[in-house]
mmCIF file of C-alpha atoms and ligand atoms in Angstrom:
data_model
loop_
_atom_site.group_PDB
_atom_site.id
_atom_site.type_symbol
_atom_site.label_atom_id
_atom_site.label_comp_id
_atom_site.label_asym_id
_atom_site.label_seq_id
_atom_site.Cartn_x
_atom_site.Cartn_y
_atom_site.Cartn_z
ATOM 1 C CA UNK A 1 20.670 8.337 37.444
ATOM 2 C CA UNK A 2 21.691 6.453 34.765
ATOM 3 C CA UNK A 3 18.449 5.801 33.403
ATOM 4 C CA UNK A 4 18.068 9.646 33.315
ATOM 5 C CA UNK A 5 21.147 10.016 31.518
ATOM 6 C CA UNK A 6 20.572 7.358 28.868
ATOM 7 C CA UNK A 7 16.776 9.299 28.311
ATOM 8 C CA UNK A 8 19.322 12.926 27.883
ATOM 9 C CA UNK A 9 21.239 11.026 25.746
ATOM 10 C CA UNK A 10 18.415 9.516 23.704
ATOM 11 C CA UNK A 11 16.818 13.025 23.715
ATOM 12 C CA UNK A 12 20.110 14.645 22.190
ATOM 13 C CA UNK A 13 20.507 11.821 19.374
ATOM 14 C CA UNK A 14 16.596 12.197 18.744
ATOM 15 C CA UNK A 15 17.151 16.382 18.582
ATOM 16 C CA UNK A 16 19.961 15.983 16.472
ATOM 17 C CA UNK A 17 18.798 13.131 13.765
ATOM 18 C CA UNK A 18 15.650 15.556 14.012
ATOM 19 C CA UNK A 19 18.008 18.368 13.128
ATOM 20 C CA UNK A 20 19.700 16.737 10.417
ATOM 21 C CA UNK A 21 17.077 14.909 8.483
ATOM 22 C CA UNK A 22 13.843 16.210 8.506
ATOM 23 C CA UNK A 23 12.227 18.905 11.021
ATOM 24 C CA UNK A 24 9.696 17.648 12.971
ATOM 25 C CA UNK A 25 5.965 17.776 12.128
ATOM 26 C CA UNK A 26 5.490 20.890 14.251
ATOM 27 C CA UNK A 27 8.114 23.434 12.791
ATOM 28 C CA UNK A 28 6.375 22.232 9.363
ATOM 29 C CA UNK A 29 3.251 23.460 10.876
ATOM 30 C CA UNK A 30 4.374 26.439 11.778
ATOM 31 C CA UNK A 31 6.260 27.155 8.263
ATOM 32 C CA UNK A 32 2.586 27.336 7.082
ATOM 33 C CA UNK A 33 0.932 29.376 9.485
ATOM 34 C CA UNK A 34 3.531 32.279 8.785
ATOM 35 C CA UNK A 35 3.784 32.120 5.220
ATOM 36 C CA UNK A 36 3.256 35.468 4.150
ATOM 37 C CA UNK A 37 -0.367 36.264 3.263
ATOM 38 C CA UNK A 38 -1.031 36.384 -0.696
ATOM 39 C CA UNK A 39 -2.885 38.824 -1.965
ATOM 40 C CA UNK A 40 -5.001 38.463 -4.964
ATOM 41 C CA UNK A 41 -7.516 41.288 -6.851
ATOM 42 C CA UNK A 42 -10.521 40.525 -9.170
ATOM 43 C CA UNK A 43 -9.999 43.313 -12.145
ATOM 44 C CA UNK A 44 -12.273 44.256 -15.065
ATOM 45 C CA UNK A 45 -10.434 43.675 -18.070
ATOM 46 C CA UNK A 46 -9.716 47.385 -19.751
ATOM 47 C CA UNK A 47 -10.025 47.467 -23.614
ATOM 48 C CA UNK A 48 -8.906 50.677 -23.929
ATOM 49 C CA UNK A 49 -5.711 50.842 -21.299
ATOM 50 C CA UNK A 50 -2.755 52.456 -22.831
ATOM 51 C CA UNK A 51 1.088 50.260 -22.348
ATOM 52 C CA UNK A 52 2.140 52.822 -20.251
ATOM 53 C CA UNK A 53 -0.980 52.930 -18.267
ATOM 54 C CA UNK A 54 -0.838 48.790 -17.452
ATOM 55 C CA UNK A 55 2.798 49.337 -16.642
ATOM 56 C CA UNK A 56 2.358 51.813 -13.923
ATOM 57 C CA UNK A 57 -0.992 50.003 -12.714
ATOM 58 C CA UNK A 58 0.878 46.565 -12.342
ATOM 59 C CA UNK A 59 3.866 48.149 -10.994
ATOM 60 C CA UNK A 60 1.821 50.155 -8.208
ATOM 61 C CA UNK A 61 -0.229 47.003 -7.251
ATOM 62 C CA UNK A 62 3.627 44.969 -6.919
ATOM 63 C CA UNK A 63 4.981 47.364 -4.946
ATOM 64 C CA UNK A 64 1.581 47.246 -2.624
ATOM 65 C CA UNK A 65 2.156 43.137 -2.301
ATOM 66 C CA UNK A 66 -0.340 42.263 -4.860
ATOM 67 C CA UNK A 67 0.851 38.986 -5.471
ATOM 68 C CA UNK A 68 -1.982 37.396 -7.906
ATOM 69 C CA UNK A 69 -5.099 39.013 -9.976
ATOM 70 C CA UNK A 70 -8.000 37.742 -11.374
ATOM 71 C CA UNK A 71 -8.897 39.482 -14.842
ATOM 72 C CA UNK A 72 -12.201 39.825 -16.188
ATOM 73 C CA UNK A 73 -11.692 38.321 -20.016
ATOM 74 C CA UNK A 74 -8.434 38.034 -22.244
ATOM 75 C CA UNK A 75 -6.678 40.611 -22.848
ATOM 76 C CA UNK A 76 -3.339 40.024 -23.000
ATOM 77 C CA UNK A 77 -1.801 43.105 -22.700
ATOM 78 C CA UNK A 78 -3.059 42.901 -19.268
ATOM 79 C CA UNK A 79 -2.196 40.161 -18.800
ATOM 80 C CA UNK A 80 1.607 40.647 -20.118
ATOM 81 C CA UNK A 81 1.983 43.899 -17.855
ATOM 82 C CA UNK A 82 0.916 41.876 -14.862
ATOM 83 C CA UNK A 83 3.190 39.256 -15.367
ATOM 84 C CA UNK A 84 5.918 41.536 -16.638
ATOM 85 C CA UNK A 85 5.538 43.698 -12.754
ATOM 86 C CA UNK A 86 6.036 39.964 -11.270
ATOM 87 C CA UNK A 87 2.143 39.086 -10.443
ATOM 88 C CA UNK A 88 0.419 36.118 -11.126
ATOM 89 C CA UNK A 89 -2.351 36.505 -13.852
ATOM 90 C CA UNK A 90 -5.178 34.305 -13.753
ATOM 91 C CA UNK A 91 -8.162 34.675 -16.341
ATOM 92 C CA UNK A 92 -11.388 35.763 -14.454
ATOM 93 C CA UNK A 93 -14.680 34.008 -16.697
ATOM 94 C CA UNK A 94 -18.021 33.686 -16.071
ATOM 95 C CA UNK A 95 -18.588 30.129 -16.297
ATOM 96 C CA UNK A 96 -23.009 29.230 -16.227
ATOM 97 C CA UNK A 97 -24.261 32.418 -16.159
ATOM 98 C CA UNK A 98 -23.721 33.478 -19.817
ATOM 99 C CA UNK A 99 -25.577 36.309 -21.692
ATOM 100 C CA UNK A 100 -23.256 36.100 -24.192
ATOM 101 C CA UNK A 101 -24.554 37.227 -27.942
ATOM 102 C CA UNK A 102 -23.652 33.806 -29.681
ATOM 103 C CA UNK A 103 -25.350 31.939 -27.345
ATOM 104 C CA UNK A 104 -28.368 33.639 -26.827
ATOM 105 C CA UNK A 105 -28.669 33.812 -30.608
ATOM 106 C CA UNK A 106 -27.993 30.786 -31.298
ATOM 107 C CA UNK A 107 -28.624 28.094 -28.420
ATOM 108 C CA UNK A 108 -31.679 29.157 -26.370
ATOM 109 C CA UNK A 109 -32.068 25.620 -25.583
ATOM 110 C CA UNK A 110 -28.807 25.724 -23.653
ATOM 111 C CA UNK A 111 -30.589 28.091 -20.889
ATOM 112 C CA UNK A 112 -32.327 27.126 -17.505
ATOM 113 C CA UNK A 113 -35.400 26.249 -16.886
ATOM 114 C CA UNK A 114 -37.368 27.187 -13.231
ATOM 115 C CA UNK A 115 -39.675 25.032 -11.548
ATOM 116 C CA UNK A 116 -42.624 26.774 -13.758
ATOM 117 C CA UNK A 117 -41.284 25.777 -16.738
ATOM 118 C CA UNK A 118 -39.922 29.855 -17.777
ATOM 119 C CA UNK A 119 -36.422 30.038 -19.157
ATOM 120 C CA UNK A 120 -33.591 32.315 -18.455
ATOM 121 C CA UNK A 121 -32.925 32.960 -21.827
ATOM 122 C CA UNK A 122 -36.326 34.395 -22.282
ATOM 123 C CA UNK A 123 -37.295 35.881 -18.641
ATOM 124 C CA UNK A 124 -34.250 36.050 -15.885
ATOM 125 C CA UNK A 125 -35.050 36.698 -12.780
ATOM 126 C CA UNK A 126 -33.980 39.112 -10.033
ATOM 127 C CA UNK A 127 -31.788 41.182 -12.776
ATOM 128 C CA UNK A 128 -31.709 41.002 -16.622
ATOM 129 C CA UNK A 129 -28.385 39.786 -16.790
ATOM 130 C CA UNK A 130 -29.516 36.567 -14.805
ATOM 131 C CA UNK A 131 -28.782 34.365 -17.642
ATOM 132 C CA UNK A 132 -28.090 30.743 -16.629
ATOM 133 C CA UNK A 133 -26.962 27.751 -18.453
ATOM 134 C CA UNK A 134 -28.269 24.539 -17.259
ATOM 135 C CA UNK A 135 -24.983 22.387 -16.648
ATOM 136 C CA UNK A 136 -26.505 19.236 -17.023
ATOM 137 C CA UNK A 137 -26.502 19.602 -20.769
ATOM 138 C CA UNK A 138 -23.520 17.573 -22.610
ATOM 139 C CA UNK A 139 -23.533 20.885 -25.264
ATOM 140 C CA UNK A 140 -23.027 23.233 -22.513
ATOM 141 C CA UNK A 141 -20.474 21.268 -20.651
ATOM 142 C CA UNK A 142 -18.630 20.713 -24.404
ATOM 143 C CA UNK A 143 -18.732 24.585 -24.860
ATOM 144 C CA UNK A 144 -17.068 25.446 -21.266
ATOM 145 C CA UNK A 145 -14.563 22.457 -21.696
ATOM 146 C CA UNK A 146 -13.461 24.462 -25.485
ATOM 147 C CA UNK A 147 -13.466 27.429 -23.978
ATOM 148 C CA UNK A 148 -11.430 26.638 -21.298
ATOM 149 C CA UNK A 149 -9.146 24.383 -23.093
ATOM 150 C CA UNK A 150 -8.376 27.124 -25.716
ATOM 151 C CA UNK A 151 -7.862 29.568 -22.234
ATOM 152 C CA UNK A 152 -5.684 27.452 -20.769
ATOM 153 C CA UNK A 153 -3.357 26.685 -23.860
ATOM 154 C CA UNK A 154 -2.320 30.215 -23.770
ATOM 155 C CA UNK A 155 1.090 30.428 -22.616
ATOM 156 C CA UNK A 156 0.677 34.586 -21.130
ATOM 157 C CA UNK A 157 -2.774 33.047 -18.864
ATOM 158 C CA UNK A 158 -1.335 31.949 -15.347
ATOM 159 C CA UNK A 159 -4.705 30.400 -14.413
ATOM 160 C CA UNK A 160 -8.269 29.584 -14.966
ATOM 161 C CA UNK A 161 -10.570 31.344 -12.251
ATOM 162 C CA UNK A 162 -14.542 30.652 -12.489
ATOM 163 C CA UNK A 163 -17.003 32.732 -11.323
ATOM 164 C CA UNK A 164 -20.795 32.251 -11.532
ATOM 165 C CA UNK A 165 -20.394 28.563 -11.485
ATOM 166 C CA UNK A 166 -23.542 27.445 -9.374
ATOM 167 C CA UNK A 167 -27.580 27.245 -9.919
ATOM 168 C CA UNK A 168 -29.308 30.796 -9.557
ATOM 169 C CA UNK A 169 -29.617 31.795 -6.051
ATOM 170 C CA UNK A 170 -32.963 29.712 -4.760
ATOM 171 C CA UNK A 171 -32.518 31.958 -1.945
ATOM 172 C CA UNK A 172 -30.979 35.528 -1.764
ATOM 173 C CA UNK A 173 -28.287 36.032 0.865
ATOM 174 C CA UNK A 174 -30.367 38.092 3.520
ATOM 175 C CA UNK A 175 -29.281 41.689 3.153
ATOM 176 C CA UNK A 176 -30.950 41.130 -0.147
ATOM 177 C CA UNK A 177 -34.792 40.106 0.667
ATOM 178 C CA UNK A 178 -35.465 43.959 1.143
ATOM 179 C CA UNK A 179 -33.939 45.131 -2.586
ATOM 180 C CA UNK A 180 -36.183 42.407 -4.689
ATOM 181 C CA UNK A 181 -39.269 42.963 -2.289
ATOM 182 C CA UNK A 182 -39.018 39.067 -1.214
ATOM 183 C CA UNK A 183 -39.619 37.479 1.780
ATOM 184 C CA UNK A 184 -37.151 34.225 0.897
ATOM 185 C CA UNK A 185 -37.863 32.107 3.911
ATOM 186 C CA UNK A 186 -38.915 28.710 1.524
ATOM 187 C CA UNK A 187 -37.791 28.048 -1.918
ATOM 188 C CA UNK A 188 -39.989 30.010 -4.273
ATOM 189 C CA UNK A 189 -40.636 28.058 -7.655
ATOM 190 C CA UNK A 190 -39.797 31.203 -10.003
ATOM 191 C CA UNK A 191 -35.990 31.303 -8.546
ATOM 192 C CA UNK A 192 -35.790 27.310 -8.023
ATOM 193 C CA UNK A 193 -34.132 25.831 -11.244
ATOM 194 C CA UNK A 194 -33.207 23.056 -12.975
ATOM 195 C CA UNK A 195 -36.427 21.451 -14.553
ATOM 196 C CA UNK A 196 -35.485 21.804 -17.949
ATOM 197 C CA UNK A 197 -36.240 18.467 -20.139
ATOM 198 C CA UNK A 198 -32.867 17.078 -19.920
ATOM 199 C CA UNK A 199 -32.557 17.350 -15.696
ATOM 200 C CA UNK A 200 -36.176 15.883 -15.786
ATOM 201 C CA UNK A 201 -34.769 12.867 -17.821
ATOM 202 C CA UNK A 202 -31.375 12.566 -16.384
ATOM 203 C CA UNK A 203 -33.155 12.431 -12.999
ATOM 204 C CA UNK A 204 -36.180 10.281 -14.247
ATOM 205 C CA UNK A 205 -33.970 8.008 -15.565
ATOM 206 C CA UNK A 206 -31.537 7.827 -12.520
ATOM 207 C CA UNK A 207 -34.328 7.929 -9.856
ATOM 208 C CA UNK A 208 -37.634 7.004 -11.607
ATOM 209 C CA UNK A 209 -39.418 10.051 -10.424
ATOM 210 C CA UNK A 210 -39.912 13.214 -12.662
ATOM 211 C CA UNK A 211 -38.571 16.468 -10.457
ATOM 212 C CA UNK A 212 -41.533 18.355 -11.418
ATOM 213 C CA UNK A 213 -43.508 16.260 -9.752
ATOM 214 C CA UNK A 214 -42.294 16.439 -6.346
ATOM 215 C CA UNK A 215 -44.592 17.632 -3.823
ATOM 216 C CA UNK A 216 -41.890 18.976 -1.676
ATOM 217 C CA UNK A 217 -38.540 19.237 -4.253
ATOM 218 C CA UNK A 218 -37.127 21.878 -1.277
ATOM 219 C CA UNK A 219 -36.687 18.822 1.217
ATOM 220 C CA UNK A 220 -35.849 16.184 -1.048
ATOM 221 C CA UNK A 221 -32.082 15.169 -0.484
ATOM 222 C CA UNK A 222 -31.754 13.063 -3.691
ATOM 223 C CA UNK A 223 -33.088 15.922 -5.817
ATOM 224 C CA UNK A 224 -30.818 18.470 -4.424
ATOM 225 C CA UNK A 225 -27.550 16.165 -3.865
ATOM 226 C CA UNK A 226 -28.659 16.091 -8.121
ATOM 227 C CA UNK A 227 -28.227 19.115 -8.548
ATOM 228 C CA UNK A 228 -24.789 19.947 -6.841
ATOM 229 C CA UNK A 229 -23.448 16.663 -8.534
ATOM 230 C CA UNK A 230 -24.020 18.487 -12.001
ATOM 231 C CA UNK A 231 -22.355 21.493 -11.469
ATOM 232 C CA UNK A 232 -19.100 19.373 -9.646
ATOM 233 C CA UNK A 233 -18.992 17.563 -12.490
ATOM 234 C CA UNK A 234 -18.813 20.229 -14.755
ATOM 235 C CA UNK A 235 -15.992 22.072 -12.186
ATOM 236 C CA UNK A 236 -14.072 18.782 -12.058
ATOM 237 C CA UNK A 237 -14.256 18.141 -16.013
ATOM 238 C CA UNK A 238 -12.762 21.875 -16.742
ATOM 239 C CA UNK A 239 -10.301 21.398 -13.574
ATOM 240 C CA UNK A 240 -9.115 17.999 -15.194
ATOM 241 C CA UNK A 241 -8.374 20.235 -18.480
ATOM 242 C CA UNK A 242 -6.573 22.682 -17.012
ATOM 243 C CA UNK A 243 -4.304 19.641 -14.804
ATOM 244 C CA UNK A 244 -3.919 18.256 -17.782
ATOM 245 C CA UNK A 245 -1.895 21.353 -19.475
ATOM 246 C CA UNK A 246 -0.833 22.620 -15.892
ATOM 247 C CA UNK A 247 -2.489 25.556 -15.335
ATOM 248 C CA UNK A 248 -4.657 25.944 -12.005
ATOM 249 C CA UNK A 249 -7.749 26.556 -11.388
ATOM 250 C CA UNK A 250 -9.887 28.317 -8.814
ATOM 251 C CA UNK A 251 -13.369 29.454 -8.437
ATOM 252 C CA UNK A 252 -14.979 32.424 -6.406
ATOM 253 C CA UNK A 253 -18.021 30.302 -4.082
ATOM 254 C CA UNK A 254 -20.352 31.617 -1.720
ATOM 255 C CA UNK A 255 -18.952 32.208 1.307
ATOM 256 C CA UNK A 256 -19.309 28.972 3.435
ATOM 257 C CA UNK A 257 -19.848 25.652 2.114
ATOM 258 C CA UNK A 258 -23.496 25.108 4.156
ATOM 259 C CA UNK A 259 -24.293 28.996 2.697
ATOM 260 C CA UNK A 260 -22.976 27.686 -0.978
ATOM 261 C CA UNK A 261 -25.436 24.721 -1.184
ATOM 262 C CA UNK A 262 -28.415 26.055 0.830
ATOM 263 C CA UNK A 263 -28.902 29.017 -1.394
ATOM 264 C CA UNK A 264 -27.009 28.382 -4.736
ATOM 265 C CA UNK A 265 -26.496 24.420 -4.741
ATOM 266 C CA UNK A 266 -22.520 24.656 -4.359
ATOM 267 C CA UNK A 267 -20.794 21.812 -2.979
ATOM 268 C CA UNK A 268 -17.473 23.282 -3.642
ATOM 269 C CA UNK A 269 -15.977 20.944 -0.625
ATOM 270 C CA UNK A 270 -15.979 18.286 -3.503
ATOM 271 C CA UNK A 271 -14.716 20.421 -6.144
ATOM 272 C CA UNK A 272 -11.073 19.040 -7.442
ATOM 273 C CA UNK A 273 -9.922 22.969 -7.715
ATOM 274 C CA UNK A 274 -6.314 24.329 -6.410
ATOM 275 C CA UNK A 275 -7.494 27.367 -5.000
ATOM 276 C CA UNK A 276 -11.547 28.934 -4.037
ATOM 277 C CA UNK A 277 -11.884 32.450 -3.087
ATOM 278 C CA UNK A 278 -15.390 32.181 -1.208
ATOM 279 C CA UNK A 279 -16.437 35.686 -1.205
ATOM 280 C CA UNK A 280 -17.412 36.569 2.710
ATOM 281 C CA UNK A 281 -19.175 38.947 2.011
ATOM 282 C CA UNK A 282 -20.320 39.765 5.213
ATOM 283 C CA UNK A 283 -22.839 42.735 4.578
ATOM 284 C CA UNK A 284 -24.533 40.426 2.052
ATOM 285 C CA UNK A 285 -25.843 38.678 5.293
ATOM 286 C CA UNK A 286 -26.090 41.149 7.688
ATOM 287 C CA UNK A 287 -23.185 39.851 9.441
ATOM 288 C CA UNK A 288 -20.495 42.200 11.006
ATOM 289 C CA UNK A 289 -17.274 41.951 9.729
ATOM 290 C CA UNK A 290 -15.579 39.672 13.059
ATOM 291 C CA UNK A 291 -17.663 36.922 11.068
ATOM 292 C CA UNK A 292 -15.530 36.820 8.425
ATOM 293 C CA UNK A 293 -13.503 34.480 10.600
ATOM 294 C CA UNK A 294 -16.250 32.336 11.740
ATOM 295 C CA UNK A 295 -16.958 31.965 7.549
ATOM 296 C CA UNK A 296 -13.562 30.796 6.507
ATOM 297 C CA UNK A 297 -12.773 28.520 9.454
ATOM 298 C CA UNK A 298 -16.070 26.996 8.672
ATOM 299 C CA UNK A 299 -14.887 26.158 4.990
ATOM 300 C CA UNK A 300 -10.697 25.041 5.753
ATOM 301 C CA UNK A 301 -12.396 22.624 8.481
ATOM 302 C CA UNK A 302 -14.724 21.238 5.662
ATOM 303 C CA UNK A 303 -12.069 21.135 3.125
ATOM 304 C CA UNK A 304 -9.364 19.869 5.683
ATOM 305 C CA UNK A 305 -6.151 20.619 3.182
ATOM 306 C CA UNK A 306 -7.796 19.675 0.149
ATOM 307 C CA UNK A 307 -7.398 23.148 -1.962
ATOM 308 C CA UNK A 308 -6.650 26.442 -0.507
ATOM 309 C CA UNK A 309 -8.400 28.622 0.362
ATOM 310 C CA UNK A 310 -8.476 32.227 -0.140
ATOM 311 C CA UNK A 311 -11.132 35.421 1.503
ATOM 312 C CA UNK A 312 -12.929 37.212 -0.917
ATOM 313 C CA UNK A 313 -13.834 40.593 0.549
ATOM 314 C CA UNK A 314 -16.104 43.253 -0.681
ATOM 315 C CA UNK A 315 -14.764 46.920 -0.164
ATOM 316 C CA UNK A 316 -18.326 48.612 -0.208
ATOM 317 C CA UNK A 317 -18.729 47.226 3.121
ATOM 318 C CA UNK A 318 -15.527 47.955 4.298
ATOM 319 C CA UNK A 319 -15.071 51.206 3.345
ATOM 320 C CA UNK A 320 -13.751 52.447 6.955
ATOM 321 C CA UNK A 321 -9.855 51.839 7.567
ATOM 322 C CA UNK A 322 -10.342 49.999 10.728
ATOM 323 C CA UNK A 323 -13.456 47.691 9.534
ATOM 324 C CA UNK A 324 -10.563 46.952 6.356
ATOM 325 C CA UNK A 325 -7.674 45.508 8.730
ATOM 326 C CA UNK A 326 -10.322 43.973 10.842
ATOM 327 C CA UNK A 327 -11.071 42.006 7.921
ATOM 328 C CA UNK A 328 -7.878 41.088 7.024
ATOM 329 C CA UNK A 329 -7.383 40.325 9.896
ATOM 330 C CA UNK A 330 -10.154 38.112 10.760
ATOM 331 C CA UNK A 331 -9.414 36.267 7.159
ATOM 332 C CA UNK A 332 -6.045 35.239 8.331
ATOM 333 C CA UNK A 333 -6.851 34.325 11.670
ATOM 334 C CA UNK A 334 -9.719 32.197 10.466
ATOM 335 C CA UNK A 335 -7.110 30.006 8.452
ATOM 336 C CA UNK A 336 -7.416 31.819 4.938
ATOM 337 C CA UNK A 337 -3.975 31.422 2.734
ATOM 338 C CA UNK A 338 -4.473 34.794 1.418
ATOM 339 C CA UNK A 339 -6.894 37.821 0.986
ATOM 340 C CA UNK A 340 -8.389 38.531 -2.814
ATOM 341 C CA UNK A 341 -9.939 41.933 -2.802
ATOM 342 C CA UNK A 342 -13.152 43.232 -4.544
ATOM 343 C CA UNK A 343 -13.534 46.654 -5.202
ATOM 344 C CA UNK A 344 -12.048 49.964 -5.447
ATOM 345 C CA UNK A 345 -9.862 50.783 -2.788
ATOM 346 C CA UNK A 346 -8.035 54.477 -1.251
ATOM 347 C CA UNK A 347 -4.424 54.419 -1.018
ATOM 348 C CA UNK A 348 -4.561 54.779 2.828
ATOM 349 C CA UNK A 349 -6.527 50.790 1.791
ATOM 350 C CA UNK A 350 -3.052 49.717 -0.288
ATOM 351 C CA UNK A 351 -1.041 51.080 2.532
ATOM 352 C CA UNK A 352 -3.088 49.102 5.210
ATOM 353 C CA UNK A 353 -2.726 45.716 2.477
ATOM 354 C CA UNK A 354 1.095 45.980 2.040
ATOM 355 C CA UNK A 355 1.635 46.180 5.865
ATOM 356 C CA UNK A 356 -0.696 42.973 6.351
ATOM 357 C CA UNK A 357 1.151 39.866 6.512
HETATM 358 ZN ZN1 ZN B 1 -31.518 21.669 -16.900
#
């Protein structure tokens, strides 16, 4: 008996140091399981939007719980009026794949090159505004780091966010075979890039074999581990900029990390980002939308609290109310911080958003 009621007694000191210092590890747990859900929204920039116009579009999107959006380019009235309605404002860019008029003009030697030697400055493939940068070049990894460095030293941006920042898709996602006419089942040389002269080199030098000379460059490891080493060091070189002026950074990926390297050479598990949006996309790969969970649980195992991580979804595909909370839905339960939306929505959509939490 007195044993027992030395263990109480034990029990009640533990409970009520445990009470008075810290909580224990559990309740902490739990503290981050109900946060509320954020809720993020990629936005074209708009040239042409009036003050007025931004006000009532930022204030609408507030009162919806919109906590965070990602806008396409800088304007900064946009970005003022988000700000101004209490949302975070994070500059949406286009990071490798760059059609952009100065560089076209003036660097075509900045552009990748596919395994038969044809550059996408000259001849993109899939769509003509396929226009990829190789990031193993020191000029194109300078450019990004200026670009983003001159981004990130403006006090109205909240936030770097990088899209595009992969290889071209070696491999469509599956929904997408059927558009292009492709049967995608090996890697294809005309969509399998880097073999430009300065990957060759880097990778001659590093491995004493010439990439374009491999008889099978889809199986070999060292070649492809190559490959998703350049673009994390680019990532990690513009996140280390933006740490450096505290501003974070995120990046929409492909929606799982064995998805992200398979078909676009993405490790982002190894990125050193605060946030990725993966986009599961789940029409992209014929998947119904319950898989959205499997997708996201798959990534915050692999990243195991590194960053956060936040669901991209795609409204064409869930253009039915129910298929939209099942979504959100499946996003949360799958582990995802938040939900960042793609695409126009109805208001009965906003309505369904602000009541998800
Ligand atoms: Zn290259």
């Amino acid at each position: 008996m007195s044993k027992l009621n030395s263990f109480i007694s034990f029990f009640l000191v533990a409970l009520f140091i445990g009470c008075t210092t810290e909580p224990p590890r559990d309740i902490l747990t739990r503290t981050v399981v109900y946060e509320p859900t954020e809720k993020w929204m990629w936005l074209h920039g708009d040239k042409n939007a009036s003050e007025e116009d931004l006000k009532a579009r930022f204030t609408k999107l507030a009162q919806y719980g919109v906590t965070g959006v990602l806008i396409g380019g800088d304007h900064e009235s946009m970005f003022r009026a988000a700000k101004a309605a209490g949302i975070e404002a994070h500059i949406w860019m286009w990071t490798l794949n760059r059609g952009d008029e100065y560089i076209m003009e003036n660097h075509p030697e900045w552009y990748s090159e596919n395994r038969l030697g044809v550059s996408c400055w000259d001849d993109p493939p899939y769509v003509g505004y396929y226009r990829w940068l190789c990031p193993t070049k020191v000029k194109v990894s300078d450019y990004l780091a200026e670009q983003v460095t001159a981004l990130a030293e403006k006090e109205y941006i909240d936030g770097i966010h990088l899209d595009y920042v992969r290889y071209c898709d070696v491999i469509l996602p599956r929904a997408l075979w059927e558009k292009y006419g492709l049967v995608q089942d090996r890697e294809l040389p005309q969509f399998d890039y880097c073999y430009c002269s300065t990957c060759r080199k880097k990778y001659e030098a590093s491995h004493g074999t010439d990439p374009i000379l491999l008889a099978e460059p889809s199986v070999d490891s060292s070649w492809i581990q190559f490959r998703y080493d350049q673009v994390t060091a680019l990532v990690n070189r513009l996140s280390a900029i933006c740490q450096e002026r505290n501003k974070p950074i995120s990046a929409a990926v492909f929606p799982t990390p064995s998805i992200a390297k398979q078909l676009v050479r993405q490790d982002w598990v190894n990125w050193k980002v605060d946030r990725l949006f993966p986009m599961v996309y789940h029409g992209f790969y014929n998947e119904p939308a319950d898989w959205i969970e499997t997708a996201v649980k798959e990534g915050v195992d692999a990243l195991n609290g590194k960053c956060k991580l936040t669901a991209g979804v795609y409204m064409p595909d869930l253009s039915s109310d129910s298929t939209f909370n099942l979504a959100l839905k499946k996003a949360k339960t799958g582990g995802s911080m938040g939900i960042s939306i793609f695409g126009k929505m109805s208001e009965r959509q906003f309505e369904i958003l602000k009541a998800h939490e």
